[in-house]
mmCIF file of C-alpha atoms in Angstrom:
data_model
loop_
_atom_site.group_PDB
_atom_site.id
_atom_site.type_symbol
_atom_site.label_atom_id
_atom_site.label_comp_id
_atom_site.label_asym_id
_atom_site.label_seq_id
_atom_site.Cartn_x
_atom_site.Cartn_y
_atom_site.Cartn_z
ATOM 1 C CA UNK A 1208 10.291 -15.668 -29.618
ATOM 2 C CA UNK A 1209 13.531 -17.371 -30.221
ATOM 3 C CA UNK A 1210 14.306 -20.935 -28.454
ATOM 4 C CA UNK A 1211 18.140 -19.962 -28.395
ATOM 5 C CA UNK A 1212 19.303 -20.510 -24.750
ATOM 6 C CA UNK A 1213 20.498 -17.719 -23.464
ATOM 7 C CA UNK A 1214 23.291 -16.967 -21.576
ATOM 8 C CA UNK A 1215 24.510 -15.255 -18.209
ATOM 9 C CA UNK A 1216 25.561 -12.319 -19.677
ATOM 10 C CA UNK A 1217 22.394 -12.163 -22.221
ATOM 11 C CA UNK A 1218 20.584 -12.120 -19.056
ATOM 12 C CA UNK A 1219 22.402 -9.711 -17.213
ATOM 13 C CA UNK A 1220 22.134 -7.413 -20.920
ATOM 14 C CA UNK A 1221 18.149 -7.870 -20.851
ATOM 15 C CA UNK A 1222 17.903 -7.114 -17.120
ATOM 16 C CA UNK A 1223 20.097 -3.946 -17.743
ATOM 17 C CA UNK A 1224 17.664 -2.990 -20.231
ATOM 18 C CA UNK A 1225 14.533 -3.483 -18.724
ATOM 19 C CA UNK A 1226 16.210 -1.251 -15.456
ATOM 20 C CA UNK A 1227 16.469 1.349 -18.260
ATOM 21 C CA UNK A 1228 13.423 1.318 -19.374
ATOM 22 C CA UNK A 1229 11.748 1.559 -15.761
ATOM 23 C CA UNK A 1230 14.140 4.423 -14.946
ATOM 24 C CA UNK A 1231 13.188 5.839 -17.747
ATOM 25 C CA UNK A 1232 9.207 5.692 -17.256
ATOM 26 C CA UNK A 1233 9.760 6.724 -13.050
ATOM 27 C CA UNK A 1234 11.974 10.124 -15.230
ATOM 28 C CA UNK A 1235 9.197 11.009 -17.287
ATOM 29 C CA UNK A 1236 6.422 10.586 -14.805
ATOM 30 C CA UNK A 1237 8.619 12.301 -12.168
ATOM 31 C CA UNK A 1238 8.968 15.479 -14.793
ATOM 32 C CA UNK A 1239 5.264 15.421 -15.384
ATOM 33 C CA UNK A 1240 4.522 15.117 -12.169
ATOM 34 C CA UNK A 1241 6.693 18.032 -11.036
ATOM 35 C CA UNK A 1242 5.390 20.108 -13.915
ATOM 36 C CA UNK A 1243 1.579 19.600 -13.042
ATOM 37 C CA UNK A 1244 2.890 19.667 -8.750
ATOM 38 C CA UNK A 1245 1.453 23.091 -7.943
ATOM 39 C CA UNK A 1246 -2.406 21.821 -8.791
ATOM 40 C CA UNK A 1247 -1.990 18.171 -7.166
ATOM 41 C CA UNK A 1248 -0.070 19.710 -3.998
ATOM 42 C CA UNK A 1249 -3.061 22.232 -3.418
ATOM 43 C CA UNK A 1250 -5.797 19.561 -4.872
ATOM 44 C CA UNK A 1251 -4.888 16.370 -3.868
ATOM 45 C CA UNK A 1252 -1.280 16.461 -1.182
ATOM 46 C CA UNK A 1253 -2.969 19.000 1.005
ATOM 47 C CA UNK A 1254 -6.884 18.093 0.704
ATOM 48 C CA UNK A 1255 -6.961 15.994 3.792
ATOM 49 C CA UNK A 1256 -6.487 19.462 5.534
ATOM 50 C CA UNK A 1257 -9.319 20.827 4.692
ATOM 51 C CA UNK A 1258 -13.270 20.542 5.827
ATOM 52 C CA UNK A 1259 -14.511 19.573 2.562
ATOM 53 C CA UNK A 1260 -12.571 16.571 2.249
ATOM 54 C CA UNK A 1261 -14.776 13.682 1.043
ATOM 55 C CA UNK A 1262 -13.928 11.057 4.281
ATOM 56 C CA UNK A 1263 -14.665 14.171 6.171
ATOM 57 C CA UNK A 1264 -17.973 14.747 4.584
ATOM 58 C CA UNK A 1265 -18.846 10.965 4.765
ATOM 59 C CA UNK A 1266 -18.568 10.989 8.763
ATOM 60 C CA UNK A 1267 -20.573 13.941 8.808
ATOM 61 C CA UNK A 1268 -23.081 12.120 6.882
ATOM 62 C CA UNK A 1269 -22.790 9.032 9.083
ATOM 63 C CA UNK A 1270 -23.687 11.005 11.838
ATOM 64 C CA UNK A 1271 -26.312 13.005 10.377
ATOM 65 C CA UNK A 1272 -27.877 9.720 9.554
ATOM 66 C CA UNK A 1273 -27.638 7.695 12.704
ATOM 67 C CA UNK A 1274 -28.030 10.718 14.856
ATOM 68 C CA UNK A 1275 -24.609 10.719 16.289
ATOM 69 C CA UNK A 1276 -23.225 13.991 18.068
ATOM 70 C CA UNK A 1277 -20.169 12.927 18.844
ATOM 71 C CA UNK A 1278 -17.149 15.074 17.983
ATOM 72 C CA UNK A 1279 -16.068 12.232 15.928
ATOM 73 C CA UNK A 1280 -18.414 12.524 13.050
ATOM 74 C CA UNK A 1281 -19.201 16.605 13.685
ATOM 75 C CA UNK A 1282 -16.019 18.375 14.063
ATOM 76 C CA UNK A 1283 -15.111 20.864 11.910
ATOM 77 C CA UNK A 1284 -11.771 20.672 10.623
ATOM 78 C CA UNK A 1285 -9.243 22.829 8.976
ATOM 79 C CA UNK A 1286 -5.348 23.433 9.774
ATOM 80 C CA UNK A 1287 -2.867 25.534 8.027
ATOM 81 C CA UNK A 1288 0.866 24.695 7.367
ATOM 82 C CA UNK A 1289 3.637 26.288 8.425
ATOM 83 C CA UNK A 1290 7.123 26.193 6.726
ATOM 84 C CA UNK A 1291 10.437 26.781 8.970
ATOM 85 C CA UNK A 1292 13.152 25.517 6.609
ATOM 86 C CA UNK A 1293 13.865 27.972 3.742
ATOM 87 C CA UNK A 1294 14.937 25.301 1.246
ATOM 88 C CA UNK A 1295 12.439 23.199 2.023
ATOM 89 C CA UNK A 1296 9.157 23.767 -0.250
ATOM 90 C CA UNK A 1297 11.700 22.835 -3.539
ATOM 91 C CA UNK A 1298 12.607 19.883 -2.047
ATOM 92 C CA UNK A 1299 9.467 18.822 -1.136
ATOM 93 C CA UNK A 1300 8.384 19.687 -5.021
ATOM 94 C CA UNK A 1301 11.117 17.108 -6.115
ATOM 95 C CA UNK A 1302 11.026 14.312 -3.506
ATOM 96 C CA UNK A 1303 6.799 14.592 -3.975
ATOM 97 C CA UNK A 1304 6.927 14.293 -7.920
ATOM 98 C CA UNK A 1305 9.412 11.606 -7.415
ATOM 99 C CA UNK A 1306 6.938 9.461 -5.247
ATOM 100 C CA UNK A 1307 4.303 9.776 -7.180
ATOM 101 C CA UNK A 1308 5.565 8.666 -10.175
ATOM 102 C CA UNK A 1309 6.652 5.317 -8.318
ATOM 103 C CA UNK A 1310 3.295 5.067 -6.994
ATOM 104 C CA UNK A 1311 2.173 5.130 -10.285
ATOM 105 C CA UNK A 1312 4.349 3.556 -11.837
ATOM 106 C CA UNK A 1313 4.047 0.191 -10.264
ATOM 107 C CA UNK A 1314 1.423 -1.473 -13.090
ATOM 108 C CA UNK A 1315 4.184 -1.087 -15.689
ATOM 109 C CA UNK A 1316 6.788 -2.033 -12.628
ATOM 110 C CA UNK A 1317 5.064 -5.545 -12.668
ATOM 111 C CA UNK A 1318 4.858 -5.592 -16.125
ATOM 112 C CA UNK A 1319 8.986 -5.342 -16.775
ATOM 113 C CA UNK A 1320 8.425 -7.996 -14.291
ATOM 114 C CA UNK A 1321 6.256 -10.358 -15.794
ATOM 115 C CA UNK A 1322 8.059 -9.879 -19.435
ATOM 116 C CA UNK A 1323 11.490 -10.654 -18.003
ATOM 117 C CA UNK A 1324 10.534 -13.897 -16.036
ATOM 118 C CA UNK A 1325 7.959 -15.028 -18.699
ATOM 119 C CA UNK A 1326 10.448 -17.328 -21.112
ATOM 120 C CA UNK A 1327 11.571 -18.945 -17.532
ATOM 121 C CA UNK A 1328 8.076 -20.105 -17.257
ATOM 122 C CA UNK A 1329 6.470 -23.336 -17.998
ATOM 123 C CA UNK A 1330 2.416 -22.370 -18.983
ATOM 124 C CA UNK A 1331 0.874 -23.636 -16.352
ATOM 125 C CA UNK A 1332 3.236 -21.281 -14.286
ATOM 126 C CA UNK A 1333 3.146 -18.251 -16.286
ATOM 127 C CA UNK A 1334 -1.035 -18.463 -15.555
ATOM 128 C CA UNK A 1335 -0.231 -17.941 -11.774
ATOM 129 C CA UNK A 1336 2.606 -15.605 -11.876
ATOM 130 C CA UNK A 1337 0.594 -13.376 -14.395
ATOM 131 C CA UNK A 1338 -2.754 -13.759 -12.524
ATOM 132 C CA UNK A 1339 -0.321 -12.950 -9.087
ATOM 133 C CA UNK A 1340 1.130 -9.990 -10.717
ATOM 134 C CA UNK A 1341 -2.484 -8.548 -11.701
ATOM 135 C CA UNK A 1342 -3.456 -9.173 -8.328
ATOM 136 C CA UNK A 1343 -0.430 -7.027 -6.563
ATOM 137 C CA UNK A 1344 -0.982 -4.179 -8.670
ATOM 138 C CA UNK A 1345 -4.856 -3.845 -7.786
ATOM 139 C CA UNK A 1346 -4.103 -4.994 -4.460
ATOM 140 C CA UNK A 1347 -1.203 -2.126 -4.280
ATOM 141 C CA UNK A 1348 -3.465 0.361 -5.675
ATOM 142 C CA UNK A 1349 -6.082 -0.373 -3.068
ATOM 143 C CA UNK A 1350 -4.067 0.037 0.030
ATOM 144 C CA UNK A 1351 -3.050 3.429 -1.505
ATOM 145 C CA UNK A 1352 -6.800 4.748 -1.974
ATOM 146 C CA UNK A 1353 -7.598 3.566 1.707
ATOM 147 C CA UNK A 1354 -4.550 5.269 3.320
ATOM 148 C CA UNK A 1355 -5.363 8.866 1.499
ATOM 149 C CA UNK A 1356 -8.860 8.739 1.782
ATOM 150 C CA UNK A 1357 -9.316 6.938 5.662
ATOM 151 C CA UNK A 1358 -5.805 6.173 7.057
ATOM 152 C CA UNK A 1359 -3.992 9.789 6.798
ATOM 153 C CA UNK A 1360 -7.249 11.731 6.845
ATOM 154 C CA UNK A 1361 -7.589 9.849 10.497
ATOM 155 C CA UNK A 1362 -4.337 9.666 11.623
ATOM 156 C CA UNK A 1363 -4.107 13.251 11.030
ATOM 157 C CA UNK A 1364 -6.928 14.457 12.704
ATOM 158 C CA UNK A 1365 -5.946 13.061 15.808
ATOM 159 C CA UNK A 1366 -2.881 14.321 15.588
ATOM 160 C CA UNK A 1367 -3.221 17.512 14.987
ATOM 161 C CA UNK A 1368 -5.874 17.929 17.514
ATOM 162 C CA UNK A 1369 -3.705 16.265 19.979
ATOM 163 C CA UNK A 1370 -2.996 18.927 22.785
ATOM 164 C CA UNK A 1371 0.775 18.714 24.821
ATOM 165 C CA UNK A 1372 0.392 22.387 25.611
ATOM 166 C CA UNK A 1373 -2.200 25.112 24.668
ATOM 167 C CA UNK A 1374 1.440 27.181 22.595
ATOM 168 C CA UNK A 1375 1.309 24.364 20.483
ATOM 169 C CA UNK A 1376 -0.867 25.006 17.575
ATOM 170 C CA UNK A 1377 0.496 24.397 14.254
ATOM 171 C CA UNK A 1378 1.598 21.629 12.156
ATOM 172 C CA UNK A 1379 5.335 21.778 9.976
ATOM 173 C CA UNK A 1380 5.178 21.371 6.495
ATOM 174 C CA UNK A 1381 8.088 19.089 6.520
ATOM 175 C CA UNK A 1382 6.175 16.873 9.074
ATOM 176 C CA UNK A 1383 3.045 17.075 6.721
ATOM 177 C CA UNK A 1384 4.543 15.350 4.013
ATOM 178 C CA UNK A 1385 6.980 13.060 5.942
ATOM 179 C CA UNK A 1386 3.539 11.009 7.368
ATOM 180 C CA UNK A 1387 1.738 11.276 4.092
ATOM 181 C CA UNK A 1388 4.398 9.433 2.290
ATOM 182 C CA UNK A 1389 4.759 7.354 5.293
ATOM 183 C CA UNK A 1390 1.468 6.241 5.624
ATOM 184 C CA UNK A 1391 0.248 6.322 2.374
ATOM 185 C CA UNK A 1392 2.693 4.091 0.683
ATOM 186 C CA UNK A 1393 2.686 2.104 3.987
ATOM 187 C CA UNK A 1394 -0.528 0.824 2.975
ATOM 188 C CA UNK A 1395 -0.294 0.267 -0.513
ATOM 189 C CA UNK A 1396 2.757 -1.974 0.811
ATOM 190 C CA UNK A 1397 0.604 -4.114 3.445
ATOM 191 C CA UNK A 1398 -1.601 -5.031 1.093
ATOM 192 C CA UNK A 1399 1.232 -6.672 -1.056
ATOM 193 C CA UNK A 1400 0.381 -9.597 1.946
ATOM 194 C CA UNK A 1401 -1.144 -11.886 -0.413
ATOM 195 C CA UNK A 1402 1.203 -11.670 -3.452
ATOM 196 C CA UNK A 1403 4.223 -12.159 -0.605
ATOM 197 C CA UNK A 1404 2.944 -14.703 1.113
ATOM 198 C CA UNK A 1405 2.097 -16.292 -2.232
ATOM 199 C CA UNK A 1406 5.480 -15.913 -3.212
ATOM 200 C CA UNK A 1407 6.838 -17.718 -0.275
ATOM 201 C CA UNK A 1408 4.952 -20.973 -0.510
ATOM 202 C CA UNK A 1409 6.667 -21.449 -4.063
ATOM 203 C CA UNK A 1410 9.698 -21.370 -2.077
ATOM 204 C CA UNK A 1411 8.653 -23.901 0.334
ATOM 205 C CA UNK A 1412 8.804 -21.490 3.248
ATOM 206 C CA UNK A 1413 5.102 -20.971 4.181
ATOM 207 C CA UNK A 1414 2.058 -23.135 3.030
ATOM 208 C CA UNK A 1415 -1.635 -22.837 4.149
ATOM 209 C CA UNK A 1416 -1.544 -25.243 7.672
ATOM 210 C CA UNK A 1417 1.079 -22.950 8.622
ATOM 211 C CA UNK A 1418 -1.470 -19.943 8.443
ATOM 212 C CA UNK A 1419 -4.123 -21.308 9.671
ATOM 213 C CA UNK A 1420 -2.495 -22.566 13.134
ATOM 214 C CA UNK A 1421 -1.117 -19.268 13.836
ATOM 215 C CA UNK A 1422 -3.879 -17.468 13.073
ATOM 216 C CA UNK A 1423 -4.715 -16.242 16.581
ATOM 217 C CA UNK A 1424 -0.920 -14.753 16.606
ATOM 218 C CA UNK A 1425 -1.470 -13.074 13.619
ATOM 219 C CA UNK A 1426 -4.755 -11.340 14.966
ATOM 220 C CA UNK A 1427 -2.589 -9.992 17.780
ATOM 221 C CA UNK A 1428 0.189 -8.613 15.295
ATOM 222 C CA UNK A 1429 -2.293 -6.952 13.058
ATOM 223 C CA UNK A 1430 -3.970 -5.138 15.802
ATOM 224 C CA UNK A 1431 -0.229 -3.940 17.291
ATOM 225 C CA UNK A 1432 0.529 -2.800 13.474
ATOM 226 C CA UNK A 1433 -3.176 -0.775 13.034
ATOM 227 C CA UNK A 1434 -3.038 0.536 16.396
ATOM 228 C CA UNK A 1435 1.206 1.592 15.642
ATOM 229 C CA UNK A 1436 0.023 2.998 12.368
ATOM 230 C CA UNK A 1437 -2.914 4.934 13.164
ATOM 231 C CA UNK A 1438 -2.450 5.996 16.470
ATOM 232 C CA UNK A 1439 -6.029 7.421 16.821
ATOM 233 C CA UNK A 1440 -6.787 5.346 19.882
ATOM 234 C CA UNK A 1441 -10.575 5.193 18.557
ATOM 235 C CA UNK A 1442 -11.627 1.625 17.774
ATOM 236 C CA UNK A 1443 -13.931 2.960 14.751
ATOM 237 C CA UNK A 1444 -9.913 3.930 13.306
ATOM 238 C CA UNK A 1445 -8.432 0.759 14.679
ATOM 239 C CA UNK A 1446 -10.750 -1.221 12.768
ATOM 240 C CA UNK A 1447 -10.771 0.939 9.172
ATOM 241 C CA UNK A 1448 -7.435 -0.562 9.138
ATOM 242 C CA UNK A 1449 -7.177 -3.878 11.673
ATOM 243 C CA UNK A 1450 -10.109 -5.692 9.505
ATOM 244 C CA UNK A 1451 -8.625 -5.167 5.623
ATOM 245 C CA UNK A 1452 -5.241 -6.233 6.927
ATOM 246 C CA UNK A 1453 -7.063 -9.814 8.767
ATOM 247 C CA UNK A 1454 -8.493 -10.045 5.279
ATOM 248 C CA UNK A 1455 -5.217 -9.589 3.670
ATOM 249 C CA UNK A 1456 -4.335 -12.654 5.793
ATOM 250 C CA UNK A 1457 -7.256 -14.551 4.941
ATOM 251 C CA UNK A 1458 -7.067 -14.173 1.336
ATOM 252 C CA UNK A 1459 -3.178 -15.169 1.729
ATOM 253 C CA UNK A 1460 -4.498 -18.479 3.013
ATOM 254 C CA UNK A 1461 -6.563 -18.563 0.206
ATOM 255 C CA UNK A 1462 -4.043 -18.078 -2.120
ATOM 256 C CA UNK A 1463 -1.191 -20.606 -1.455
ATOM 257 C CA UNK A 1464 -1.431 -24.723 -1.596
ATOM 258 C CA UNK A 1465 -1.060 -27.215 1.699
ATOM 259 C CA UNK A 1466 2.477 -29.616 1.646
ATOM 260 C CA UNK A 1467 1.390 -32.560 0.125
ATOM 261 C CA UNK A 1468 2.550 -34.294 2.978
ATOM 262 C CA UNK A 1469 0.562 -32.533 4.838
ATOM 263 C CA UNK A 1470 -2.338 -33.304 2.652
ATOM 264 C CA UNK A 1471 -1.523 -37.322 2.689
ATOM 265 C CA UNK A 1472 -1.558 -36.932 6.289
ATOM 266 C CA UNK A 1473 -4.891 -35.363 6.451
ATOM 267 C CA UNK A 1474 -6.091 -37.886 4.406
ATOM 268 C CA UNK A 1475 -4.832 -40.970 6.596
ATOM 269 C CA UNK A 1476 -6.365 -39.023 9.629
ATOM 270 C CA UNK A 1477 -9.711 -38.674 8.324
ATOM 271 C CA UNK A 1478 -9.494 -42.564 7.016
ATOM 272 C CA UNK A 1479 -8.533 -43.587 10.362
ATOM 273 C CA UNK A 1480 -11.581 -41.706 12.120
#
């Protein structure tokens, strides 16, 4: 690589290109996604509906295995999809495909990243922001496998089986895929905490005393944001999602360096005693 300086401009031309170049990948994913949509909306989209689904079958086993009868781990469930808006299944096939292919997308996402702010790097730096990077995209990819497979396949159970009148007895598709999305990339966004919160204490605004003294608030928050985003009322549910977001937190704490003030003070504290 070249040490020529560059410029304002030649900055502004690389970022264009590397904008390109995502669009590009999100296009091509989005077309092979919508190509291959029919299988994945039957297979994978609509799976959580049925009774074989594999959380499903899981619960069942729990409660085969501790001897638990409550409706919880034996119900039976299955619900079927209605559609009232005529345009609405092509849509759905576009705006689906699209969202997938930012989902997956995101590895190569951090990658334009990490090649566009590398030369602005001293080494010692480009070891954390590459090691950070890494770290979002599992951590991204891990909130998205707990939401399909525990967050949604809760959330909509209760839902569905949630009774305002006896009439009431079938589910939208449009509302379907509206919480799916919502949920799903939801959690694959939470779990971005740590690479945040990382990101903050190398702008000064956060650092690990900080954290650690409102800890206690931010129990309280992450219980009001499980219980908001699965509203199951269950604790079993509460806590599939309240305990990986506390660890979120604690791994954030992990993650970030104490003011050095803060750390000379310390230091003169523990002299003194």
């Amino acid at each position: 690589m070249s040490d020529k300086e560059l410029t304002f401009w030649d900055h502004l031309d690389e970022l264009r290109r590397v904008l390109f170049r995502i669009l590009g990948v999100w296009f091509i994913l989005a077309v092979g996604y919508f190509i291959a949509m029919p299988y994945l909306f039957d297979n994978v989209v609509l799976a959580p509906c049925h009774d074989d689904f594999i959380f499903y079958d899981l619960l069942r086993y729990i409660g085969e295995r501790f001897d638990l009868h409550d409706e919880f781990f034996t119900q039976e469930f299955h619900i079927k999809l209605i559609n009232i808006n005529l345009a609405a299944p092509f849509f759905i096939h576009i705006s689906t495909a699209f969202w997938m292919s930012v989902v997956t997308a995101a590895p190569y996402l951090f990658f334009e990243i990490w090649r566009f702010i590398r030369p602005a790097l001293y080494p010692g730096e480009r070891r954390g922001v590459q090691k950070a990077l890494c770290l979002g995209t599992v951590m991204f990819f891990a909130g998205v496998l707990l939401g399909y497979f525990m967050v949604y396949p809760l959330t909509l159970r209760f839902l569905s089986t949630y009774q305002l009148s006896a009439a009431i007895d079938q589910i939208s598709l449009n509302s379907y895929i509206d919480n799916f999305m919502m949920l799903v990339l939801c959690m694959g966004l939470a779990f971005e905490l740590p690479l945040v919160t990382w990101l903050l204490s190398l702008l000064g605004l956060v650092h690990k005393t900080l954290l650690r003294s409102y800890r206690r608030h931010a129990v309280v928050a992450i219980v009001i944001v499980a219980a908001i985003i699965t509203p199951t009322g269950d604790p079993f549910t509460l806590t599939v999602v309240a305990v990986p977001l506390y660890m979120l937190y604690e791994m954030s704490i992990l993650m970030i360096k104490d003011k050095k003030t803060d750390g000379v003070e310390e230091v003169a504290e523990a002299e003194k005693e």
